[in-house]
Short mmCIF file of C-alpha atoms in Angstrom, two decimals:
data_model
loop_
_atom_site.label_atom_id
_atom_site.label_comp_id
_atom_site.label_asym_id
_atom_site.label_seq_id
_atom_site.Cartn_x
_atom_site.Cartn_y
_atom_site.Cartn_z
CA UNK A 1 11.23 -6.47 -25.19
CA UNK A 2 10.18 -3.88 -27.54
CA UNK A 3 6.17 -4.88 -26.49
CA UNK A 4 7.07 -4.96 -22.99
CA UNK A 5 8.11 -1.06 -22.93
CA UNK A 6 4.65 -0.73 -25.13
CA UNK A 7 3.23 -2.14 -22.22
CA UNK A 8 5.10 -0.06 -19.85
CA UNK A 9 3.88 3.11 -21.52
CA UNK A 10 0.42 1.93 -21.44
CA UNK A 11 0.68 1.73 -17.41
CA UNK A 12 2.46 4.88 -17.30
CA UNK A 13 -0.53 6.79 -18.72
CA UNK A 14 -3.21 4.63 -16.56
CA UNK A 15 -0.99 4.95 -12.79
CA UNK A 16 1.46 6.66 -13.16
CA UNK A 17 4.92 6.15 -13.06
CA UNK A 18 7.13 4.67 -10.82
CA UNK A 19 9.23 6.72 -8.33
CA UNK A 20 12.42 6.07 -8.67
CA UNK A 21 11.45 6.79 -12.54
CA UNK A 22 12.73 10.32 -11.81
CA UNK A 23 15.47 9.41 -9.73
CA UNK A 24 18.84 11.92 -9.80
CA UNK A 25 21.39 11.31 -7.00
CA UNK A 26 22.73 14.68 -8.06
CA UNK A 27 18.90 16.63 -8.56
CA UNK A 28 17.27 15.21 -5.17
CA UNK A 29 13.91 16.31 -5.65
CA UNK A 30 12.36 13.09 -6.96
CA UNK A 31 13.86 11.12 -3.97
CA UNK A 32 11.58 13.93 -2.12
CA UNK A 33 8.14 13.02 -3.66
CA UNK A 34 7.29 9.55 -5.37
CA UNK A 35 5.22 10.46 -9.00
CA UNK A 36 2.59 12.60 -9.63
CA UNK A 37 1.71 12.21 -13.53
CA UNK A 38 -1.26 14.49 -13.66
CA UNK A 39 -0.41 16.19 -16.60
CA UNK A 40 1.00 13.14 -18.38
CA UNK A 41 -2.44 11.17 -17.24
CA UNK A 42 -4.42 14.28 -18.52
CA UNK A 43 -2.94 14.52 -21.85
CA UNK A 44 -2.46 10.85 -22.86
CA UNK A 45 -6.91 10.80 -22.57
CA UNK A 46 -9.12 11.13 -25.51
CA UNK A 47 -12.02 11.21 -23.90
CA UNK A 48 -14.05 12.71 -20.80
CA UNK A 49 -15.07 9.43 -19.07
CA UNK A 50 -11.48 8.10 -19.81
CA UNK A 51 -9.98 11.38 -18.89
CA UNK A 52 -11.44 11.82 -15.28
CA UNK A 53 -10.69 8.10 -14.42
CA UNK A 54 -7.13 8.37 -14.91
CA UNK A 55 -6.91 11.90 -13.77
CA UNK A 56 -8.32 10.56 -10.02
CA UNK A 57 -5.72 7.84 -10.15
CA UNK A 58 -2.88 9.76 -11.24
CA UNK A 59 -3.64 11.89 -7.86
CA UNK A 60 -2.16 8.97 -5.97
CA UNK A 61 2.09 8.85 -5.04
CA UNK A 62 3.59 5.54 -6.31
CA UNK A 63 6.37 4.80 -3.85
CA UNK A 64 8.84 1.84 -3.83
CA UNK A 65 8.24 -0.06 -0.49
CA UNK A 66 11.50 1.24 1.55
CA UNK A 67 11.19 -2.55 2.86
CA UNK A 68 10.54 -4.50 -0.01
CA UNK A 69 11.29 -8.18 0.10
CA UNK A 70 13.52 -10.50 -1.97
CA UNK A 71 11.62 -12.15 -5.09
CA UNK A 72 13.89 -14.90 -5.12
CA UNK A 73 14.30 -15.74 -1.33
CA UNK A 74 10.70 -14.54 -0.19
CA UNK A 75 8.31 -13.95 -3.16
CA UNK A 76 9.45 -16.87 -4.94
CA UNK A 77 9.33 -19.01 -1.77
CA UNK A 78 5.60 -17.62 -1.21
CA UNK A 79 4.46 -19.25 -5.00
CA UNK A 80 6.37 -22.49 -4.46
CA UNK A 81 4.07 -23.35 -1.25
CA UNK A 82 1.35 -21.89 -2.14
CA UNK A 83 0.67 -21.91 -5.82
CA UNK A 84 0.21 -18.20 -5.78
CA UNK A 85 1.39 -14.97 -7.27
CA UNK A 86 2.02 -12.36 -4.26
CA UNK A 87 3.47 -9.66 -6.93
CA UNK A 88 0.62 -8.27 -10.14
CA UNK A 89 2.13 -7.49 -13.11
CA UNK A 90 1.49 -3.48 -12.63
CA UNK A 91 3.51 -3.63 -9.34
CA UNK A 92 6.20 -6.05 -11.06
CA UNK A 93 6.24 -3.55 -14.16
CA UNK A 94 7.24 -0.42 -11.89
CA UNK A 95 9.94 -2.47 -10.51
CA UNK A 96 11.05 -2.96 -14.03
CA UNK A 97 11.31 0.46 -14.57
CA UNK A 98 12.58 1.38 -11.65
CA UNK A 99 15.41 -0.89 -12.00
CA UNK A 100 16.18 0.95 -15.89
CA UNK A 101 16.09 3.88 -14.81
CA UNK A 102 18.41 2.70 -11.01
CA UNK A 103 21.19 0.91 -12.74
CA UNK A 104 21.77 1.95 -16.32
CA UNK A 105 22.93 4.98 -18.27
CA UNK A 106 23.53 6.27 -21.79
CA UNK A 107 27.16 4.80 -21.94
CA UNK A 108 26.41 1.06 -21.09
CA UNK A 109 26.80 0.17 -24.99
CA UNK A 110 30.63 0.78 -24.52
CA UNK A 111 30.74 -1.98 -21.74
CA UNK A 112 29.33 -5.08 -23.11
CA UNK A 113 28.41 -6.53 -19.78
CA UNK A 114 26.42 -3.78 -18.69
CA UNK A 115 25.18 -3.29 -22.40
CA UNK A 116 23.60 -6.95 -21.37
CA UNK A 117 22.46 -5.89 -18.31
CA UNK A 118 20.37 -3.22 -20.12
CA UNK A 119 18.52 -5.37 -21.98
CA UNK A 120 18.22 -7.94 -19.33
CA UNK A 121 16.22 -5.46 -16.56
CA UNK A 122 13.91 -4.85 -19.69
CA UNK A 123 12.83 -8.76 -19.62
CA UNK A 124 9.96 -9.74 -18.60
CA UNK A 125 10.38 -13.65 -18.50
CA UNK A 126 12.70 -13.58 -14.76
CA UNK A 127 14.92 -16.68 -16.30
CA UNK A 128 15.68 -14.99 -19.23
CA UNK A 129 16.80 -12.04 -16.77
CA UNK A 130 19.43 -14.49 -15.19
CA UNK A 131 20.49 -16.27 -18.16
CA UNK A 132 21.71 -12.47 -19.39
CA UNK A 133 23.43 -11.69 -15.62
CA UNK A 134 25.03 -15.06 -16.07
CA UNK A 135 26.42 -13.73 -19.51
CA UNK A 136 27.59 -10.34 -18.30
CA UNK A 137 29.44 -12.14 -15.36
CA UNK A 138 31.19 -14.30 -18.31
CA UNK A 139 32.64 -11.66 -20.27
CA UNK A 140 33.85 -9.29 -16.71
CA UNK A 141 32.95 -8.66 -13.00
CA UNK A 142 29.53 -6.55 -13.42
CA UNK A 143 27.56 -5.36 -10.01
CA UNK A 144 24.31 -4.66 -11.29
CA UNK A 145 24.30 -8.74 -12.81
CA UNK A 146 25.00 -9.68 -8.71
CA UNK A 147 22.42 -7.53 -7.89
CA UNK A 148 20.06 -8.86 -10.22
CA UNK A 149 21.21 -12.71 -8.89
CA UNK A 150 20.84 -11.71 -5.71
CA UNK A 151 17.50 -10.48 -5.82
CA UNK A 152 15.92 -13.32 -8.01
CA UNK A 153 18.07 -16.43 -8.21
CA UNK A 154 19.31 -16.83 -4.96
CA UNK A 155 16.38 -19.09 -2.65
CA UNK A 156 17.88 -18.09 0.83
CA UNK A 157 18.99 -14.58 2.50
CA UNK A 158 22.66 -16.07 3.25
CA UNK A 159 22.70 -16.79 -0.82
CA UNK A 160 22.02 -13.38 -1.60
CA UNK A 161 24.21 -11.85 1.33
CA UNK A 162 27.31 -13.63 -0.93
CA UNK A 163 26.06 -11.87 -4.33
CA UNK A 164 25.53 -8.33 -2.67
CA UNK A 165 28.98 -8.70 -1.07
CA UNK A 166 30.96 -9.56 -4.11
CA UNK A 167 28.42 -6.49 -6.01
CA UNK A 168 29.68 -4.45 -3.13
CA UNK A 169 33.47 -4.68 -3.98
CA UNK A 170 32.76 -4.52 -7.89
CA UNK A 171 30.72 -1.46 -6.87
CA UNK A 172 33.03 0.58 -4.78
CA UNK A 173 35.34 0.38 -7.33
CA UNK A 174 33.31 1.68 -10.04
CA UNK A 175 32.30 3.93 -7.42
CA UNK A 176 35.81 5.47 -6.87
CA UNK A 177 36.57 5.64 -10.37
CA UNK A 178 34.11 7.63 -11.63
CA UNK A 179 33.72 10.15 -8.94
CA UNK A 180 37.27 10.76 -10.11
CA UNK A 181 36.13 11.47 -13.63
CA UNK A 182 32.09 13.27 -13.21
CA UNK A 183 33.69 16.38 -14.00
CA UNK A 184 34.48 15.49 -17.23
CA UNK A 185 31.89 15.62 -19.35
CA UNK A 186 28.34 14.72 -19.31
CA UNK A 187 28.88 11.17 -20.51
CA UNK A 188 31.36 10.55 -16.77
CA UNK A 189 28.46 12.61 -15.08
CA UNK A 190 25.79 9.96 -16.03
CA UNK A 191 28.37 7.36 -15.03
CA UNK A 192 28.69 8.61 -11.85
CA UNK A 193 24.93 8.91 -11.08
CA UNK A 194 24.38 5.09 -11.92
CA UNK A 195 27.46 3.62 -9.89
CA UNK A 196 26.25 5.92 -7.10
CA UNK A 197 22.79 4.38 -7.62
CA UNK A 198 24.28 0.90 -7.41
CA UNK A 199 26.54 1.43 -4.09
CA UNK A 200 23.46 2.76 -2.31
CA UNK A 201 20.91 0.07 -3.00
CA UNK A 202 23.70 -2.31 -2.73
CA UNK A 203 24.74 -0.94 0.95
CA UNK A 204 20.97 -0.47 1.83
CA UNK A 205 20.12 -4.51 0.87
CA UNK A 206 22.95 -5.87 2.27
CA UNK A 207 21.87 -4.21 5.64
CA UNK A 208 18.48 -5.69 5.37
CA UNK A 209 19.54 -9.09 4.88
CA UNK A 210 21.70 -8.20 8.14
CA UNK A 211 18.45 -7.51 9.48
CA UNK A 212 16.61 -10.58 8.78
CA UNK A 213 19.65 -12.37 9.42
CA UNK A 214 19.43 -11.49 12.97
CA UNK A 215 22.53 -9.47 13.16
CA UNK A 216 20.16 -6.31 13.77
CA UNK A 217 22.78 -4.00 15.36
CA UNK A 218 25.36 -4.75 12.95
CA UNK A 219 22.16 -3.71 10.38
CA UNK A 220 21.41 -0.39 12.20
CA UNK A 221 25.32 0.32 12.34
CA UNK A 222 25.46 0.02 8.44
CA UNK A 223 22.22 1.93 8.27
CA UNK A 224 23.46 4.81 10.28
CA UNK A 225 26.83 4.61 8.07
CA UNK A 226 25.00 4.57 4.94
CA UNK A 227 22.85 7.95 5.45
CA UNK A 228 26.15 9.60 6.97
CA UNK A 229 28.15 8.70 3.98
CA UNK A 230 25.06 10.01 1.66
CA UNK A 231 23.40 12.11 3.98
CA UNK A 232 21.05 13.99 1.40
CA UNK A 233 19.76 10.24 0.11
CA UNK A 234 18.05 10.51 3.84
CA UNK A 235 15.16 11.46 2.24
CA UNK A 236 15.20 7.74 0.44
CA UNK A 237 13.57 6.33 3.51
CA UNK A 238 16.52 4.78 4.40
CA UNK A 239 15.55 5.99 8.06
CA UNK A 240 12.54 3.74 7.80
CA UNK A 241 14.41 0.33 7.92
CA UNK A 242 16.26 2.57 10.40
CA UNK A 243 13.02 2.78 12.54
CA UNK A 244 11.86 -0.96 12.07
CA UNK A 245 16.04 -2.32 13.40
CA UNK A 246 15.99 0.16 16.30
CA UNK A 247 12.55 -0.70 17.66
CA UNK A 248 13.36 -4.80 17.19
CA UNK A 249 16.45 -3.86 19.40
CA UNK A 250 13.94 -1.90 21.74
CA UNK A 251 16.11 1.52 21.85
CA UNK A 252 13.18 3.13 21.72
CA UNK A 253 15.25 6.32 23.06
CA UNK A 254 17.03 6.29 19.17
CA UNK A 255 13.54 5.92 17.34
CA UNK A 256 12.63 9.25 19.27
CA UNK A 257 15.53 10.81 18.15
CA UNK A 258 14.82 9.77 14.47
CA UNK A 259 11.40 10.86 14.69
CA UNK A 260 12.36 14.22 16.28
CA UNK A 261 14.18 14.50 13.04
CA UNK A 262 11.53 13.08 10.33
CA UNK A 263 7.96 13.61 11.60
CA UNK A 264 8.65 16.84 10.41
CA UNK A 265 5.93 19.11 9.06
CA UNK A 266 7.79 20.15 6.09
CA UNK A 267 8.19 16.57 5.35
CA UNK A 268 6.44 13.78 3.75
CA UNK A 269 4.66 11.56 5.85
CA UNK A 270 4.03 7.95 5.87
CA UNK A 271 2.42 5.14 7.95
CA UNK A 272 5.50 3.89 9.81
CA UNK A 273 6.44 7.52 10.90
CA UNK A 274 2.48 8.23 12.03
CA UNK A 275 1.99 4.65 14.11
CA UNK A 276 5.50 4.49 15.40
CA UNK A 277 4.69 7.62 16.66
CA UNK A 278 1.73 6.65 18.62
CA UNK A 279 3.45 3.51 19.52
CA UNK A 280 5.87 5.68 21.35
CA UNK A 281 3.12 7.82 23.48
CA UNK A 282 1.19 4.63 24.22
CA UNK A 283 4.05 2.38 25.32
CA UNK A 284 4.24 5.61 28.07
CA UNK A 285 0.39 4.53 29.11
CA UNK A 286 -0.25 1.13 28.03
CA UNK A 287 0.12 -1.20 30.34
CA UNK A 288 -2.15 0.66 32.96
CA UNK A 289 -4.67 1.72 30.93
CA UNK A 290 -8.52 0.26 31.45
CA UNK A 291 -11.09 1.51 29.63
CA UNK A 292 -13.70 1.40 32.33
CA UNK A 293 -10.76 3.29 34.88
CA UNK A 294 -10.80 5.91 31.98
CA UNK A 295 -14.50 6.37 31.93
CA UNK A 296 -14.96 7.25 35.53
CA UNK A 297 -11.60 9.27 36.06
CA UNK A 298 -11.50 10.59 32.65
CA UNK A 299 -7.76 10.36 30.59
CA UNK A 300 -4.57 11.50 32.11
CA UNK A 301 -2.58 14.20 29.63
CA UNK A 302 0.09 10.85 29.03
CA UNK A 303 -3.43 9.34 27.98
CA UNK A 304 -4.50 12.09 25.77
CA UNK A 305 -1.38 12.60 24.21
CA UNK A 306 -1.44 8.41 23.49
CA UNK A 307 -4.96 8.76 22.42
CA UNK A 308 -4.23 11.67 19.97
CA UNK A 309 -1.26 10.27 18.42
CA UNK A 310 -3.66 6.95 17.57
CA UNK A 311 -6.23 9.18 16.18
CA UNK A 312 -3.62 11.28 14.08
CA UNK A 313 -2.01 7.74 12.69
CA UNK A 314 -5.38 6.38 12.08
CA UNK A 315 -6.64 9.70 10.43
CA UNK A 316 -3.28 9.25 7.94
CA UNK A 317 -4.03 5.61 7.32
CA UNK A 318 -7.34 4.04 7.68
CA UNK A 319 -6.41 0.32 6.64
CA UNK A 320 -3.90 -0.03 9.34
CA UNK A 321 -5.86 -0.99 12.57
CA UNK A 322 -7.87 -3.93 11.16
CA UNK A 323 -4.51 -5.52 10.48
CA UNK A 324 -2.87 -4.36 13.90
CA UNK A 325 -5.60 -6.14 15.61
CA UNK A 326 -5.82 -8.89 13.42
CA UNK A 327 -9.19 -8.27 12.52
CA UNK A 328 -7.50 -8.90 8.85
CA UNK A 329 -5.76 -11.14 7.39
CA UNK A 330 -2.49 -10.31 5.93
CA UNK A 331 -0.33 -10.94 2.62
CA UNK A 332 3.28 -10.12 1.74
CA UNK A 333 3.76 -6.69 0.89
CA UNK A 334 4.18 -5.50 -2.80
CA UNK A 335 7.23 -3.94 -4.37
CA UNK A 336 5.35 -0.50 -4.39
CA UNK A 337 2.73 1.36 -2.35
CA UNK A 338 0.35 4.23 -2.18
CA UNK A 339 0.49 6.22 0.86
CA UNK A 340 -2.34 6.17 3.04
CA UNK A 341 -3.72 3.19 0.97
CA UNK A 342 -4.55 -0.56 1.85
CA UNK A 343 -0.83 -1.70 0.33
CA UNK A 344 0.76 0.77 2.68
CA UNK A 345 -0.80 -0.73 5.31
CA UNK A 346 -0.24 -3.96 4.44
CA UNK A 347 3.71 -3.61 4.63
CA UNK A 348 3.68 -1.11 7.49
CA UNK A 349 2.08 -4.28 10.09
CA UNK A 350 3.75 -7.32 8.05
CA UNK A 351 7.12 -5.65 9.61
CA UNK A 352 5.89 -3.46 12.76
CA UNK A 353 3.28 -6.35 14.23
CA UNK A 354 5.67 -7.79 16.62
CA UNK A 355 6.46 -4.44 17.73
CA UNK A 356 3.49 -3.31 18.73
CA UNK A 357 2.26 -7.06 20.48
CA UNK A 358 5.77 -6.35 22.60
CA UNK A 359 4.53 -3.06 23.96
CA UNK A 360 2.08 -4.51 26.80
CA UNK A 361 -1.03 -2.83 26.47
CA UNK A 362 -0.31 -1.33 23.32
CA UNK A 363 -2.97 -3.22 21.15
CA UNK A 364 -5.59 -2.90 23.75
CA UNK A 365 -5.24 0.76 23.71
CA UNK A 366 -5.91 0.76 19.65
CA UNK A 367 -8.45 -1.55 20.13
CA UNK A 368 -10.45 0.76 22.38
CA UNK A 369 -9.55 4.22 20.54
CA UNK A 370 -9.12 3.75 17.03
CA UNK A 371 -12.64 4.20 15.99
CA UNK A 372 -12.81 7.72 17.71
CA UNK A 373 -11.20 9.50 15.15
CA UNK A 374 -13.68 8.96 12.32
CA UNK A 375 -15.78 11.16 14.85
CA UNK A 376 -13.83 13.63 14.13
CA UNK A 377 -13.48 14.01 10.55
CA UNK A 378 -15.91 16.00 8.40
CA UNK A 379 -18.02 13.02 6.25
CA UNK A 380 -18.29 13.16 3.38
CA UNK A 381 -14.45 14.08 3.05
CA UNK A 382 -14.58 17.38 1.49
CA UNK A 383 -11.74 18.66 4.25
CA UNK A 384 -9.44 16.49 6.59
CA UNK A 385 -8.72 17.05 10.29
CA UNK A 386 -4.99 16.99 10.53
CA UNK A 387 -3.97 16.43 6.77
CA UNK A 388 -5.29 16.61 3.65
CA UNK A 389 -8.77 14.87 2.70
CA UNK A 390 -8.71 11.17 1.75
CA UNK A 391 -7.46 10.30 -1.59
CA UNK A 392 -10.29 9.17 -3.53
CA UNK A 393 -7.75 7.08 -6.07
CA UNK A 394 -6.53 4.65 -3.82
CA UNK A 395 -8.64 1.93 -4.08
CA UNK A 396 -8.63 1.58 -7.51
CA UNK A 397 -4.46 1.89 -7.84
CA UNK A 398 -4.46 -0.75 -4.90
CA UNK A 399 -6.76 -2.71 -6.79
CA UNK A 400 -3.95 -2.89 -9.63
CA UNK A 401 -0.74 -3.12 -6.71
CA UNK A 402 -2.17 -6.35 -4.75
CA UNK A 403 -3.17 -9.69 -5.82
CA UNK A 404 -6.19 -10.57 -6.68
CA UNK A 405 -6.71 -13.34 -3.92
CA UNK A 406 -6.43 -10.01 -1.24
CA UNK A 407 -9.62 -8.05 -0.78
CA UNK A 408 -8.58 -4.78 -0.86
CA UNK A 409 -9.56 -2.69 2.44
CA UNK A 410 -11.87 0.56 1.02
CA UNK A 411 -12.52 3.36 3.21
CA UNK A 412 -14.58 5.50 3.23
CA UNK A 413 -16.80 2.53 3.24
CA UNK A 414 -19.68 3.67 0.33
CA UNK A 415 -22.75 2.73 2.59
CA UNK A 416 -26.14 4.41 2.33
CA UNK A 417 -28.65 4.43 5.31
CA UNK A 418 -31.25 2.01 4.98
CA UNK A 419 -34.36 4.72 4.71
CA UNK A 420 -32.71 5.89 1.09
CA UNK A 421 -32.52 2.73 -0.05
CA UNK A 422 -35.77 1.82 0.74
CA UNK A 423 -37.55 5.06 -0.51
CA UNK A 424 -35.50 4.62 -3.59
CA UNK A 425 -36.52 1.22 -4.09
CA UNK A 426 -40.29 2.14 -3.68
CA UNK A 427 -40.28 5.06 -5.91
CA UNK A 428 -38.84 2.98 -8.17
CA UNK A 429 -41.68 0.18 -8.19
CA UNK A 430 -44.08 2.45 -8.39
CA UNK A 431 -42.75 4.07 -11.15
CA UNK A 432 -42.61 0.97 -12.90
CA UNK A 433 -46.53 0.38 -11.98
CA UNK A 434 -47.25 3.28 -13.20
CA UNK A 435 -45.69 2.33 -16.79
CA UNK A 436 -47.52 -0.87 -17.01
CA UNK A 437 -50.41 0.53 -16.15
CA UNK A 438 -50.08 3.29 -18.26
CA UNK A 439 -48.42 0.80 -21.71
CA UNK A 440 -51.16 -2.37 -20.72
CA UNK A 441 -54.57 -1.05 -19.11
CA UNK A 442 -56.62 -4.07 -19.18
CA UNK A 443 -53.88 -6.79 -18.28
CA UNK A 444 -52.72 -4.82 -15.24
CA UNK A 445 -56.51 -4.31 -14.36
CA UNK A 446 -56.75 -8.26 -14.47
CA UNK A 447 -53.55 -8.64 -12.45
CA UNK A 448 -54.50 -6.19 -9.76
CA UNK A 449 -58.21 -7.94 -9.10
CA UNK A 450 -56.48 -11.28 -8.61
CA UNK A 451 -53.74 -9.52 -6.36
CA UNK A 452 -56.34 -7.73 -4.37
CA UNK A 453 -58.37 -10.87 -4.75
CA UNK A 454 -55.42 -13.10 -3.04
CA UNK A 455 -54.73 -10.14 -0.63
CA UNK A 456 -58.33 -10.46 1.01
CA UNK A 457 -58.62 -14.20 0.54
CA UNK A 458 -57.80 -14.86 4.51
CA UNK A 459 -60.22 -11.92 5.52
CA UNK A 460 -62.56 -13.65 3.42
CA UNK A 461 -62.54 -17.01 5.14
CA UNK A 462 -61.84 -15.49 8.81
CA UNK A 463 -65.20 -13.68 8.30
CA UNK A 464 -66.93 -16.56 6.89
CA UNK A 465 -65.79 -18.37 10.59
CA UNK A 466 -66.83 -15.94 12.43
CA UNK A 467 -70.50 -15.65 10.60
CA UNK A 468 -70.82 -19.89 10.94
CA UNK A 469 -69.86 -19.66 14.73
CA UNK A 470 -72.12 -16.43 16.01
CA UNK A 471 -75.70 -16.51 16.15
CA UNK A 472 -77.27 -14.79 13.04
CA UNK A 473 -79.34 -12.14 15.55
CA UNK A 474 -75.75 -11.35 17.04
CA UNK A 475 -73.96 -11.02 13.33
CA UNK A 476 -76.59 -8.72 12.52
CA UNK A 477 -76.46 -6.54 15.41
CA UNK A 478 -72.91 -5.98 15.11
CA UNK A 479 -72.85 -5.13 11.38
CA UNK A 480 -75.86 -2.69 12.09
CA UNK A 481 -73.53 -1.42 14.80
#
């Protein structure tokens, strides 16, 4: 384990660091921004050419996906059929972390099941990980070893329901206790962070499986529940999964009202908050819309306002509408994501697809606008149109977050117009003539008269044609002429 956190630290300085790396239940201000590890990034380089590469990627926000799938019910499932690996090690890494820093503290050496656990969620072989949850669950009734079955041993959603249920009592209970006792020193404060960490994620997965379960409005109840009980942990994009239950029940009145409170300015944006948006405006136009209609009448304001919200989601997230119209082919989404990169938008449409094909119309109107907006921001992208320029480190962190069987969407696409190329490519060859010429006189002289040669061979023999088929006194006239 000790070479795993080697290995850890040697990611940190190249990406970054996971989010939830910073997390605080009690100091909310890393559950406000994902990481940004310039300095670290900046520091850790010993070089310029090393220094400016990881300086561009540490730019880029590493955020845990708020709809991240099971590994052993979904991932795991994924490899069996298919022989592949949908998580990289990088992405897989930041969950490791994430999961130290989520569900242990400075205390766990007086408990010796969660002294286990602690060394477990530093493993990097996953059966080694449940042989140790099996261990702490031998010597006492440990949450964070249900959790960790739940997420990796059990093969079915109704498996891991059962572990997060029987975490959840274990939890509540820890819960209780030390909320009691966080006054008490700094050791009881620490407790109190971690079992508060554990409830949450424990509350927030067993509402997913709800979700994929089916039982979708006993998911949104516990949703709703969960950011009431915690209301500042809001900002944990709980109200994401929120978004994705409400709009499979179609209560598209209740996804207003939790945009109304979240597409704020003052607050982080993201892909599902930008295209539910516009999903919202063009469900209002959809189904009547026609291009050609739109052409001679011009757009309606509901059109406009539909057509602006598309622009504004497609401005915030490129890779998005190639998937939407399944111009793309998609993969399950990673543990972690960049916004406004190619894994974002991968886990934004592997959930929100169906929504959108249910909204007559809806795709039709994409289809026919999306493109528009690149009209209307500045290229090359030294400024943006409605938020900041595009991140010029996503493609390589994406690179390191998806698999390498997915080709990873790039925008802006790094295409030069044809005239450059070619008046590079000639200035370039005659450059090089110009060197031979200049290094090997006589041999170039040799290979030019049997180019030139070659080059008039079929003027040659077309004039030797035409001379053996005209009469001499004509030939002559004409070459007097």
């Amino acid at each position: 384990t000790l070479d795993d956190d080697d290995d850890d630290d040697d990611d940190e300085g190249r990406y970054g660091t996971s989010f939830i790396e910073q997390v605080s239940v009690s100091h909310l201000r890393p559950l406000l921004g994902g990481v940004d590890n310039s300095s670290a990034s900046s520091s850790s380089s010993s070089n310029g050419d090393t220094d400016s590469s990881r300086q561009s990627v540490s730019e880029c926000k590493v955020w845990r996906n708020p709809l991240n799938l099971f590994r052993g019910a979904e991932y795991n499932r994924y490899t069996w059929v298919t022989g592949r690996e949908p998580l990289t090690y990088y992405d897989m890494n930041l969950s490791a972390q994430d999961h130290q820093t989520f569900f242990t503290c400075d205390s766990d050496h007086l408990r010796p099941a969660d002294a286990i656990m602690q060394k477990a969620w530093r493993e990097r072989n996953p059966q080694a990980r449940i042989t140790a949850a099996h261990e702490a669950l031998d010597l006492e009734d440990c949450a964070t070893a249900y959790i960790l079955l739940a997420e990796e041993e059990a093969t079915t959603i109704v498996e891991a329901e059962k572990l997060f249920k029987q975490a959840l009592k274990i939890g509540e209970s820890c819960y209780r206790r030390s909320q009691q006792l966080q006054h008490h020193g700094a050791q009881y404060e620490a407790q109190h962070r971690r079992d508060t960490n554990v409830l949450v994620y424990i509350k927030r997965r067993l509402a997913m499986c709800s979700r994929k379960l089916g039982r979708t409005r006993e998911a949104v109840k516990m949703m709703r529940d969960l950011m009431k009980e915690f209301p500042l942990l809001s900002m944990f994009n709980i109200h994401e999964n929120l978004l994705e239950s409400l709009l499979e029940l179609q209560n598209y009145a209740d996804v207003q009202a939790v945009l109304a409170k979240y597409d704020d300015i003052s607050l982080p944006k993201s892909a599902t908050i930008c295209y539910t948006a516009a999903l919202l405006k063009a469900r209002a136009v959809s189904d009547k819309f026609s291009p050609e209609a739109a052409s001679r009448r011009g757009l309606s304001t509901a059109e406009m306002n539909a057509v602006e919200a598309i622009h504004r989601a497609v401005e915030f997230n490129p890779h998005v509408p190639k998937y939407l119209l399944e111009m793309k082919s998609l993969i399950l989404p990673p543990e972690h994501i960049l916004k406004r990169g190619d894994s974002e938008a991968i886990a934004y449409t592997f959930f929100h697809l169906q929504h959108w094909k249910r909204v007559e119309g809806a795709l039709n109107l994409l289809h026919c606008t999306w493109e528009g907006t690149f009209r209307m921001i500045p290229y090359p992208l030294e400024k943006g149109h409605l938020f900041y320029p595009y991140p010029v480190c996503t493609e390589t962190a994406d690179r390191e977050l998806l698999p390498m069987f997915h080709e990873v969407s790039v925008y802006p696409k790094k295409e030069l117009p044809f005239f450059i190329l070619f008046t590079a490519g000639l200035c370039s060859f005659t450059a090089m003539l110009a060197l031979l010429t200049h290094q090997f006189p006589e041999l170039m002289g040799v290979f030019a008269k049997a180019f030139l040669s070659t080059l008039f061979a079929p003027l040659n023999f077309i004039m030797e044609k035409v001379e053996s088929i005209l009469p001499s006194s004509l030939w002559h006239q004409l070459t007097r002429i």
